[in-house]
């Protein structure tokens, strides 16, 4: 049995479940290595029991699933075979009393249908399933990060006064696709005061001289994501912008150094403490506290466990991959964010996105 399925079955045992429905597409990809389903629509479910694994999908995907998905019985959902009919049949045959349902993923309508097929359901949390990555997963993220660095270099070379935010985003997308990868989320390109909107919607604003440029983008390679932000200046940065930039950079460096030192001493590192190190530094420098979490895990999804936030209960472990992304947002003026991806390998913090973080002013 694949180690991933083994890990899941162990988690189910800990929850005293006889079987579980897996409904989130990233978890389906993780367990089947089959990435054809859209994550915007509900096109498949898995049922994992003590002894068997089932994949339910409709005619659009059934032949591809039969061809590519190993270790699963492929069951077709259709007019005469609804998901709940399949579950009912299998639950009777395999004596499933307590069926687990992924608590962060299902709609109430789906829940009602699934619950009608068994005697008891229990919701369970799967956030830990993908939190620790294998070397193979980290290798895919490293490749996504390498393309990210190349794409950023390309943009720094290509960006010109008069280009719109959308044009810059399109240049990035073309570069990434030419390198056999996809976007991992909608690219954020924010000129001047638009950078103060943390997740600005890339629009038609044109680049003018002496403007800060905030770009936050990610690459998906072999299903694994990267995520990087850089803020740089077309022309000259003001002293106010420079001070904010150096504060963001230093707060990211404080967090990195904190992790590195504690890893070297083999001390426990709570991710909530890492968040506080960066946050407190910004406050000490008389800026507002960070208006979002310092970072997040990344893998098959751009945002996954662990969280680097004041409320995080996770501790750093080998195999984790996460962002560290402090920012200062000065409404109606500008925003500065610096974001990089890191992996923890053999008790060391390894930086995976490596574009320069030195304050960059482009003159041409
Ligand atoms: N681009 C989303 C994020 O940085 O979390
Ligand atoms: Mn980002
Ligand atoms: Mn991020």
Coordinates of C-alpha atoms and ligand atoms in Angstrom, one line a residue:
X1 CA 0.0 0.0 0.0
X2 CA 1.2 3.5 -0.8
X3 CA 2.7 5.3 2.3
X4 CA 0.1 8.1 1.9
X5 CA -2.8 5.7 2.1
X6 CA -1.2 4.1 5.1
X7 CA -0.8 7.5 6.8
X8 CA -4.5 8.3 6.2
X9 CA -5.7 4.9 7.5
X10 CA -3.7 5.5 10.7
X11 CA -5.3 8.9 11.1
X12 CA -8.7 7.3 10.6
X13 CA -8.0 4.7 13.3
X14 CA -7.0 7.4 15.7
X15 CA -10.4 9.0 15.1
X16 CA -12.1 5.5 15.6
X17 CA -13.6 5.6 12.1
X18 CA -14.5 2.5 10.1
X19 CA -14.2 4.4 6.8
X20 CA -13.9 8.0 5.5
X21 CA -15.1 10.0 2.6
X22 CA -12.4 12.3 1.0
X23 CA -13.9 15.1 -0.9
X24 CA -11.3 17.9 -1.3
X25 CA -9.6 17.8 -4.7
X26 CA -6.0 18.4 -3.3
X27 CA -6.5 15.4 -0.9
X28 CA -7.8 13.3 -3.9
X29 CA -4.7 14.2 -5.9
X30 CA -2.5 13.4 -2.9
X31 CA -4.0 10.0 -2.5
X32 CA -4.5 9.0 -6.1
X33 CA -1.8 10.9 -8.1
X34 CA -4.7 11.7 -10.5
X35 CA -5.0 15.5 -11.1
X36 CA -7.7 15.7 -13.8
X37 CA -10.6 16.9 -11.6
X38 CA -11.4 20.6 -11.4
X39 CA -11.0 22.1 -7.9
X40 CA -13.9 24.5 -8.6
X41 CA -16.5 21.8 -9.2
X42 CA -17.3 18.6 -7.4
X43 CA -16.3 15.8 -9.8
X44 CA -15.1 13.0 -7.5
X45 CA -15.1 11.5 -4.1
X46 CA -13.0 8.8 -2.4
X47 CA -14.2 6.2 0.1
X48 CA -11.4 4.7 2.2
X49 CA -12.3 1.7 4.3
X50 CA -10.2 -0.6 6.5
X51 CA -9.4 -2.9 3.5
X52 CA -10.4 -1.1 0.3
X53 CA -10.2 2.2 -1.5
X54 CA -12.9 3.4 -3.9
X55 CA -13.0 6.4 -6.3
X56 CA -16.4 7.7 -7.4
X57 CA -16.6 9.8 -10.5
X58 CA -18.8 10.3 -13.6
X59 CA -18.5 9.2 -17.2
X60 CA -16.4 12.2 -18.2
X61 CA -13.5 10.9 -16.2
X62 CA -14.1 7.2 -15.7
X63 CA -11.9 5.8 -18.5
X64 CA -8.9 8.0 -17.6
X65 CA -9.4 7.1 -13.9
X66 CA -9.5 3.4 -14.8
X67 CA -6.3 3.8 -16.8
X68 CA -4.3 5.8 -14.3
X69 CA -5.5 5.3 -10.8
X70 CA -3.9 2.3 -9.0
X71 CA -5.0 0.8 -5.7
X72 CA -8.6 2.0 -6.1
X73 CA -11.8 0.4 -7.3
X74 CA -13.3 2.9 -9.8
X75 CA -17.1 3.4 -9.5
X76 CA -19.2 5.3 -11.9
X77 CA -21.7 7.9 -10.6
X78 CA -24.7 8.4 -12.8
X79 CA -28.5 8.8 -12.9
X80 CA -29.0 5.3 -11.5
X81 CA -25.9 5.1 -9.3
X82 CA -25.8 8.2 -7.0
X83 CA -22.9 8.5 -4.6
X84 CA -25.1 7.7 -1.6
X85 CA -26.3 4.4 -3.4
X86 CA -22.7 3.3 -3.8
X87 CA -21.9 4.2 -0.1
X88 CA -25.0 2.3 1.1
X89 CA -24.0 -0.8 -0.8
X90 CA -20.4 -0.7 0.3
X91 CA -21.3 0.1 3.9
X92 CA -23.5 -3.0 4.0
X93 CA -20.9 -5.3 2.5
X94 CA -18.0 -4.0 4.6
X95 CA -19.9 -3.3 7.8
X96 CA -19.2 0.4 8.1
X97 CA -20.9 2.0 11.1
X98 CA -18.9 5.2 11.7
X99 CA -18.1 7.1 8.5
X100 CA -15.8 10.1 8.6
X101 CA -16.5 13.2 6.6
X102 CA -13.8 15.9 5.9
X103 CA -15.0 18.7 8.0
X104 CA -13.5 21.6 6.0
X105 CA -14.8 20.7 2.7
X106 CA -18.3 19.4 2.4
X107 CA -21.6 21.3 1.7
X108 CA -24.7 20.7 3.8
X109 CA -26.5 19.2 0.8
X110 CA -23.7 16.7 0.2
X111 CA -23.5 15.9 3.9
X112 CA -27.2 15.1 4.0
X113 CA -26.9 12.7 1.1
X114 CA -23.8 10.9 2.5
X115 CA -25.3 10.7 6.0
X116 CA -28.4 9.1 4.6
X117 CA -26.3 6.1 3.5
X118 CA -24.8 5.1 6.9
X119 CA -25.9 4.8 10.5
X120 CA -23.4 7.3 11.9
X121 CA -21.1 10.0 10.5
X122 CA -18.4 11.9 12.3
X123 CA -16.6 14.9 10.9
X124 CA -12.8 14.9 11.1
X125 CA -9.9 17.2 10.4
X126 CA -7.3 16.2 7.9
X127 CA -5.1 19.2 8.1
X128 CA -2.1 17.1 9.2
X129 CA -2.3 14.7 6.3
X130 CA -0.2 16.7 3.9
X131 CA 1.7 18.9 6.4
X132 CA 5.0 16.9 6.3
X133 CA 6.3 16.6 2.7
X134 CA 8.3 13.8 1.2
X135 CA 11.6 14.5 -0.6
X136 CA 9.8 14.0 -3.9
X137 CA 7.2 16.6 -3.0
X138 CA 9.9 19.1 -1.8
X139 CA 11.7 18.5 -5.1
X140 CA 8.6 19.5 -7.1
X141 CA 8.2 22.7 -4.9
X142 CA 11.9 23.5 -5.5
X143 CA 11.3 23.3 -9.2
X144 CA 8.3 25.6 -8.9
X145 CA 10.3 28.0 -6.9
X146 CA 13.2 28.0 -9.4
X147 CA 10.8 28.9 -12.3
X148 CA 9.4 31.6 -10.0
X149 CA 12.8 33.2 -9.6
X150 CA 13.4 33.0 -13.4
X151 CA 10.0 34.6 -14.1
X152 CA 10.7 37.4 -11.7
X153 CA 14.1 38.1 -13.3
X154 CA 12.3 38.2 -16.7
X155 CA 9.8 40.8 -15.4
X156 CA 12.5 43.0 -14.0
X157 CA 14.1 43.0 -17.4
X158 CA 10.8 43.6 -19.3
X159 CA 8.8 46.1 -17.2
X160 CA 8.4 49.5 -18.7
X161 CA 6.7 52.8 -17.9
X162 CA 3.2 52.8 -19.4
X163 CA 2.6 49.0 -19.0
X164 CA -0.6 48.1 -17.1
X165 CA -0.7 45.8 -14.1
X166 CA -2.6 43.3 -16.3
X167 CA 0.1 43.4 -19.0
X168 CA 2.8 42.7 -16.4
X169 CA 0.7 39.8 -15.1
X170 CA 0.3 38.5 -18.6
X171 CA 4.1 38.6 -19.3
X172 CA 4.6 36.6 -16.1
X173 CA 2.0 34.0 -17.1
X174 CA 3.4 33.6 -20.6
X175 CA 6.9 33.1 -19.2
X176 CA 5.6 30.5 -16.7
X177 CA 3.6 28.6 -19.3
X178 CA 6.6 28.5 -21.7
X179 CA 8.5 26.8 -18.9
X180 CA 5.9 24.0 -18.7
X181 CA 4.3 25.2 -15.6
X182 CA 1.0 26.9 -14.5
X183 CA 0.1 29.8 -12.2
X184 CA -0.7 28.6 -8.7
X185 CA -3.1 31.5 -8.1
X186 CA -4.2 34.8 -9.9
X187 CA -1.1 37.0 -10.0
X188 CA -1.2 40.2 -8.0
X189 CA 0.5 43.1 -9.7
X190 CA 0.0 46.4 -7.7
X191 CA 1.4 49.7 -8.8
X192 CA 1.9 52.6 -6.4
X193 CA -1.0 53.0 -3.8
X194 CA -2.6 49.8 -5.0
X195 CA 0.1 47.9 -3.1
X196 CA -1.7 48.9 0.1
X197 CA -4.5 46.5 -0.7
X198 CA -3.1 43.3 0.6
X199 CA -4.7 41.2 -2.1
X200 CA -5.1 43.8 -4.8
X201 CA -7.1 42.8 -7.9
X202 CA -4.7 43.3 -10.8
X203 CA -6.2 46.0 -13.0
X204 CA -5.6 48.6 -15.8
X205 CA -3.5 51.0 -13.8
X206 CA -0.4 52.2 -15.8
X207 CA 3.1 52.3 -14.4
X208 CA 4.5 55.7 -13.9
X209 CA 7.9 57.0 -12.9
X210 CA 9.0 56.7 -9.3
X211 CA 6.4 54.1 -8.5
X212 CA 6.6 51.1 -6.1
X213 CA 5.6 47.8 -7.7
X214 CA 4.4 44.9 -5.6
X215 CA 4.2 41.5 -7.4
X216 CA 2.9 38.4 -5.6
X217 CA 2.7 35.3 -7.8
X218 CA 3.2 31.6 -7.8
X219 CA 4.0 28.7 -10.1
X220 CA 2.4 25.3 -10.1
X221 CA 4.8 22.5 -11.2
X222 CA 3.7 18.9 -11.2
X223 CA 0.8 20.0 -9.1
X224 CA 3.0 21.6 -6.4
X225 CA 2.9 25.4 -5.8
X226 CA 5.3 28.2 -5.1
X227 CA 4.4 31.7 -3.8
X228 CA 6.7 34.7 -3.8
X229 CA 6.3 38.5 -3.3
X230 CA 8.7 41.2 -4.2
X231 CA 8.4 44.9 -4.0
X232 CA 10.7 47.1 -6.1
X233 CA 10.7 50.6 -7.4
X234 CA 10.6 52.0 -10.9
X235 CA 12.8 55.1 -10.4
X236 CA 13.5 56.3 -6.9
X237 CA 12.1 55.2 -3.6
X238 CA 11.2 57.9 -1.1
X239 CA 12.8 57.8 2.4
X240 CA 9.4 56.8 3.8
X241 CA 9.3 53.8 1.4
X242 CA 12.9 52.9 2.0
X243 CA 12.3 52.8 5.8
X244 CA 9.2 50.6 5.4
X245 CA 11.1 48.3 3.0
X246 CA 14.1 47.9 5.3
X247 CA 11.7 47.2 8.2
X248 CA 9.8 44.5 6.3
X249 CA 13.1 42.9 5.2
X250 CA 14.6 43.0 8.7
X251 CA 11.4 41.5 10.2
X252 CA 11.6 38.6 7.7
X253 CA 15.3 38.2 8.6
X254 CA 14.5 38.2 12.3
X255 CA 12.0 35.3 11.8
X256 CA 14.5 33.4 9.6
X257 CA 17.4 33.8 12.1
X258 CA 15.1 32.7 15.0
X259 CA 14.2 29.5 13.3
X260 CA 17.8 28.8 12.2
X261 CA 19.2 29.3 15.7
X262 CA 16.6 27.1 17.3
X263 CA 17.0 24.4 14.7
X264 CA 20.7 24.4 15.3
X265 CA 20.2 23.9 19.0
X266 CA 17.5 21.3 18.3
X267 CA 15.0 23.3 20.4
X268 CA 11.2 23.1 20.0
X269 CA 9.9 25.9 17.7
X270 CA 6.3 27.0 17.9
X271 CA 5.1 28.6 14.7
X272 CA 3.2 31.2 16.8
X273 CA 6.5 32.4 18.3
X274 CA 8.0 32.9 14.8
X275 CA 5.0 35.0 13.8
X276 CA 5.5 37.1 17.0
X277 CA 9.2 37.7 16.3
X278 CA 8.4 39.4 13.0
X279 CA 5.3 41.2 14.3
X280 CA 7.0 42.6 17.4
X281 CA 9.9 43.9 15.4
X282 CA 7.6 45.9 13.2
X283 CA 5.8 47.3 16.2
X284 CA 9.1 48.2 17.8
X285 CA 9.9 50.2 14.7
X286 CA 6.6 52.1 15.2
X287 CA 4.7 50.4 12.4
X288 CA 1.3 48.8 12.7
X289 CA 1.2 45.1 13.6
X290 CA 1.0 42.8 10.6
X291 CA -2.6 42.7 9.3
X292 CA -2.3 39.1 8.3
X293 CA -0.5 35.9 9.3
X294 CA 3.2 35.8 8.9
X295 CA 3.0 32.8 6.6
X296 CA 1.4 29.5 5.6
X297 CA 2.2 26.0 4.5
X298 CA 2.3 25.3 0.8
X299 CA 2.2 22.2 -1.3
X300 CA -0.7 20.9 -3.5
X301 CA -2.5 24.1 -2.3
X302 CA -1.1 27.6 -2.0
X303 CA -2.4 27.9 1.5
X304 CA -2.3 24.8 3.7
X305 CA -1.0 23.7 7.0
X306 CA 1.0 24.7 9.0
X307 CA 0.0 28.3 9.7
X308 CA 2.5 30.9 11.0
X309 CA 0.1 33.0 13.0
X310 CA -0.4 34.0 16.6
X311 CA -3.0 31.3 17.0
X312 CA -1.0 28.5 15.4
X313 CA -0.5 25.3 17.5
X314 CA 1.9 23.7 15.1
X315 CA 5.6 23.2 15.8
X316 CA 8.4 23.1 13.2
X317 CA 9.3 19.6 11.9
X318 CA 11.5 18.3 9.1
X319 CA 9.4 18.1 5.9
X320 CA 7.4 21.3 6.5
X321 CA 7.4 23.8 3.6
X322 CA 6.0 27.4 4.3
X323 CA 6.1 31.0 3.4
X324 CA 7.4 33.9 5.5
X325 CA 5.8 37.1 4.2
X326 CA 5.8 40.2 6.4
X327 CA 4.3 43.4 4.9
X328 CA 3.6 47.1 5.7
X329 CA 0.5 48.6 4.1
X330 CA 0.2 52.3 4.1
X331 CA -3.3 53.1 2.8
X332 CA -3.5 55.5 -0.1
X333 CA 0.2 55.5 -0.4
X334 CA 2.0 52.2 -1.0
X335 CA 2.4 48.6 0.3
X336 CA 5.5 46.6 0.8
X337 CA 5.6 42.8 1.1
X338 CA 8.5 40.4 0.9
X339 CA 7.6 36.7 0.7
X340 CA 9.8 33.6 0.3
X341 CA 9.3 29.9 0.6
X342 CA 11.3 27.7 3.0
X343 CA 11.6 24.0 3.6
X344 CA 12.9 22.3 6.8
X345 CA 15.2 19.6 5.7
X346 CA 17.5 17.6 8.1
X347 CA 17.0 20.2 10.7
X348 CA 18.0 23.1 8.5
X349 CA 15.9 25.9 7.1
X350 CA 16.4 25.9 3.3
X351 CA 15.3 28.9 1.3
X352 CA 13.6 27.8 -1.9
X353 CA 12.8 31.1 -3.6
X354 CA 16.0 33.0 -4.1
X355 CA 15.4 36.2 -5.9
X356 CA 17.4 39.1 -4.4
X357 CA 15.7 40.9 -1.5
X358 CA 18.0 44.0 -1.7
X359 CA 16.0 47.1 -2.3
X360 CA 15.8 47.4 -6.1
X361 CA 15.4 50.7 -8.0
X362 CA 15.1 50.3 -11.8
X363 CA 16.4 53.1 -13.9
X364 CA 16.2 53.2 -17.7
Ligands
LIG1 N1 -0.5 35.2 -2.6 C1 -1.1 34.7 -1.5 C2 -0.3 34.7 -0.3 O1 0.8 35.3 -0.4 O2 -0.6 34.2 0.7
LIG2 MN1 2.0 35.4 -2.1
LIG3 MN1 1.8 33.5 0.6

